[in-house]
Short mmCIF file of C-alpha atoms in Angstrom, two decimals:
data_model
loop_
_atom_site.label_atom_id
_atom_site.label_comp_id
_atom_site.label_asym_id
_atom_site.label_seq_id
_atom_site.Cartn_x
_atom_site.Cartn_y
_atom_site.Cartn_z
CA MET A 1 0.00 0.00 0.00
CA SER A 2 1.42 3.36 -0.95
CA GLU A 3 1.46 6.34 1.37
CA PRO A 4 -0.70 9.31 0.47
CA VAL A 5 1.10 12.22 -1.12
CA LEU A 6 0.89 15.26 1.08
CA SER A 7 0.61 18.58 -0.64
CA PRO A 8 3.16 21.09 0.58
CA GLU A 9 1.93 23.76 2.94
CA PRO A 10 1.10 27.02 1.25
CA SER A 11 3.92 29.51 1.61
CA ALA A 12 3.43 32.70 3.58
CA VAL A 13 5.66 34.52 1.09
CA PRO A 14 3.42 36.81 -0.98
CA SER A 15 2.83 36.09 -4.65
CA PRO A 16 4.95 37.89 -7.26
CA ARG A 17 1.95 40.13 -8.00
CA TRP A 18 1.89 41.36 -4.38
CA GLN A 19 5.66 41.65 -4.40
CA ALA A 20 5.45 43.90 -7.46
CA ALA A 21 2.76 45.95 -5.72
CA VAL A 22 5.06 46.47 -2.74
CA GLY A 23 7.85 47.59 -5.09
CA ALA A 24 5.45 49.98 -6.84
CA ALA A 25 4.36 51.38 -3.47
CA VAL A 26 8.02 52.02 -2.60
CA VAL A 27 8.43 53.88 -5.91
CA LEU A 28 5.34 55.99 -5.07
CA VAL A 29 6.73 56.83 -1.62
CA ALA A 30 9.99 57.88 -3.30
CA ALA A 31 8.01 60.08 -5.69
CA GLY A 32 6.24 61.66 -2.71
CA MET A 33 9.60 62.31 -1.07
CA ALA A 34 10.85 63.91 -4.28
CA LEU A 35 7.79 66.17 -4.35
CA GLY A 36 8.53 67.16 -0.78
CA ALA A 37 12.16 67.84 -1.69
CA LEU A 38 10.92 70.26 -4.36
CA GLN A 39 9.49 72.41 -1.57
CA ILE A 40 12.90 72.83 0.10
CA PRO A 41 15.02 75.71 -1.21
CA GLY A 42 18.13 74.51 -3.01
CA ASP A 43 20.47 77.38 -2.16
CA ALA A 44 23.91 75.82 -2.04
CA GLY A 45 25.59 76.06 1.31
CA TYR A 46 29.01 74.99 2.45
CA GLY A 47 30.70 72.82 -0.15
CA GLY A 48 27.96 73.43 -2.72
CA VAL A 49 25.45 71.22 -0.89
CA GLY A 50 22.11 72.78 -0.03
CA PRO A 51 19.42 71.74 2.45
CA ASN A 52 17.53 69.79 -0.19
CA PHE A 53 20.45 67.47 -0.99
CA LEU A 54 19.68 64.80 1.61
CA PRO A 55 15.93 64.59 0.80
CA TRP A 56 16.76 64.24 -2.89
CA MET A 57 19.37 61.60 -2.15
CA CYS A 58 16.93 59.63 0.02
CA ALA A 59 14.21 59.88 -2.64
CA ALA A 60 16.60 58.70 -5.36
CA VAL A 61 17.92 55.73 -3.37
CA LEU A 62 14.41 54.73 -2.27
CA GLY A 63 13.20 55.01 -5.87
CA LEU A 64 16.06 52.80 -7.04
CA CYS A 65 15.21 50.23 -4.36
CA GLY A 66 11.56 50.28 -5.46
CA VAL A 67 12.50 49.76 -9.11
CA LEU A 68 14.77 46.86 -8.15
CA LEU A 69 11.97 45.31 -6.05
CA VAL A 70 9.57 45.53 -9.01
CA ARG A 71 12.18 44.05 -11.36
CA GLU A 72 12.84 41.18 -8.94
CA ALA A 73 9.11 40.49 -8.58
CA LEU A 74 8.53 40.51 -12.34
CA THR A 75 11.42 38.16 -13.05
CA GLY A 76 10.21 35.34 -10.81
CA GLY A 77 9.60 36.81 -7.41
CA TYR A 78 11.77 37.08 -4.36
CA ARG A 79 13.57 33.79 -4.88
CA GLN A 80 15.59 33.91 -1.68
CA ALA A 81 12.68 34.99 0.56
CA ALA A 82 12.33 32.92 3.68
CA ASP A 83 8.99 32.06 5.18
CA PRO A 84 8.26 35.00 7.52
CA GLY A 85 7.00 32.77 10.32
CA GLY A 86 5.39 34.40 13.32
CA ALA A 87 1.89 34.16 14.67
CA PRO A 88 -0.97 33.60 12.24
CA ARG A 89 -2.82 36.63 13.64
CA ALA A 90 -1.65 40.03 14.74
CA ALA A 91 -1.33 40.66 18.47
CA LEU A 92 -3.59 43.69 18.83
CA ALA A 93 -3.13 44.35 22.56
CA PRO A 94 0.67 44.84 22.31
CA PHE A 95 0.13 46.97 19.20
CA ALA A 96 -2.34 49.12 21.16
CA TRP A 97 0.19 49.67 23.98
CA VAL A 98 2.95 50.76 21.60
CA THR A 99 0.57 52.94 19.59
CA ALA A 100 -0.76 54.56 22.75
CA GLY A 101 2.80 55.39 23.79
CA LEU A 102 3.57 57.06 20.47
CA LEU A 103 0.29 58.99 20.30
CA LEU A 104 0.42 60.14 23.92
CA ASN A 105 4.00 61.31 23.46
CA ALA A 106 3.01 63.29 20.37
CA ALA A 107 -0.01 64.78 22.14
CA LEU A 108 1.66 65.59 25.47
CA ILE A 109 5.28 66.44 24.64
CA GLU A 110 4.58 70.20 24.75
CA THR A 111 2.81 69.84 28.10
CA LEU A 112 5.03 67.26 29.82
CA GLY A 113 8.27 68.19 28.11
CA PHE A 114 10.63 65.94 26.18
CA ILE A 115 11.94 63.95 29.13
CA PHE A 116 8.60 62.97 30.67
CA GLY A 117 6.80 62.60 27.32
CA CYS A 118 9.44 60.24 25.97
CA THR A 119 9.63 58.37 29.28
CA LEU A 120 5.88 57.76 29.06
CA CYS A 121 6.29 56.60 25.46
CA TYR A 122 9.10 54.25 26.48
CA ALA A 123 7.19 52.75 29.41
CA LEU A 124 4.07 52.08 27.32
CA ALA A 125 6.06 50.68 24.39
CA VAL A 126 7.97 48.33 26.71
CA GLN A 127 4.64 47.13 28.15
CA GLY A 128 3.45 46.32 24.63
CA LEU A 129 6.66 44.59 23.62
CA ARG A 130 6.69 42.49 26.77
CA ARG A 131 3.08 41.49 26.17
CA ALA A 132 3.97 40.48 22.62
CA ASN A 133 6.72 38.32 24.09
CA GLY A 134 4.22 36.62 26.45
CA GLN A 135 5.65 37.96 29.70
CA THR A 136 3.42 38.18 32.78
CA GLY A 137 3.28 40.40 35.87
CA LEU A 138 3.79 43.50 33.81
CA LEU A 139 1.63 45.88 35.81
CA HIS A 140 3.39 45.05 39.06
CA PRO A 141 4.52 48.33 40.68
CA ARG A 142 8.17 47.26 40.71
CA ALA A 143 8.12 46.42 36.99
CA LEU A 144 6.47 49.76 36.19
CA ALA A 145 9.00 51.63 38.34
CA VAL A 146 11.89 49.93 36.53
CA ASP A 147 10.38 50.86 33.15
CA VAL A 148 9.88 54.49 34.16
CA PHE A 149 13.36 54.72 35.69
CA THR A 150 14.93 53.20 32.56
CA GLY A 151 12.99 55.64 30.38
CA LEU A 152 14.28 58.56 32.46
CA VAL A 153 17.85 57.25 32.31
CA ILE A 154 17.63 57.11 28.52
CA THR A 155 15.71 60.32 27.77
CA ALA A 156 17.27 62.79 30.23
CA PRO A 157 20.82 62.57 28.80
CA VAL A 158 19.42 62.77 25.26
CA PHE A 159 17.50 65.93 26.19
CA TRP A 160 20.53 67.50 27.86
CA LEU A 161 22.81 66.56 24.97
CA PHE A 162 20.52 68.20 22.45
CA THR A 163 19.61 71.30 24.47
CA GLN A 164 22.84 72.06 26.33
CA PHE A 165 25.55 70.87 23.97
CA LEU A 166 24.00 71.02 20.51
CA ALA A 167 21.77 74.05 21.23
CA ILE A 168 18.74 72.35 19.66
CA ASN A 169 15.47 73.39 21.24
CA LEU A 170 13.37 70.51 22.54
CA PRO A 171 10.20 71.05 24.56
CA GLY A 172 10.98 71.24 28.25
CA LEU A 173 8.84 71.22 31.35
CA THR A 174 10.52 74.38 32.61
CA ASN A 175 12.31 77.25 30.92
CA THR A 176 15.63 76.43 32.57
CA GLY A 177 16.72 74.01 29.82
CA TRP A 178 17.50 71.26 32.34
CA LEU A 179 14.05 69.64 32.71
#
């Protein structure tokens, strides 16, 4: 008696049509960046390079990448693409934690200042990432305190570096430039 032939599992790698669509989307993003670069004055500065040089360079490189992605998709697809793996469904709760951190930071950075706004963003994002990793006991006061402390340890030196040494204005809680 012969064994039944099992059909291979369907691959999670998108079809060449979807791959070409991704490449075309990258080309469109590059075109949008180029349109944005048109809005930046091109007055040459030091060394003949103006403020619009980097946006144009990014748009050109991204456009080239998009064209190469489309070419690869149209000539047989991403042949070396590995199966992406991962969970079959998106983890929405961790996504919500990270998104809340980003949105609250954007909404409150003028009110809380850079240090506390980014610390809040960090603490919420870490909660989301730990949930995505399946960790438990995340809302324990000690775990929250460690997250907040770590966020402060990361964001305070960044704020001071930018405001005190590079003279770049970031929103602060006070007008002293140190908080």
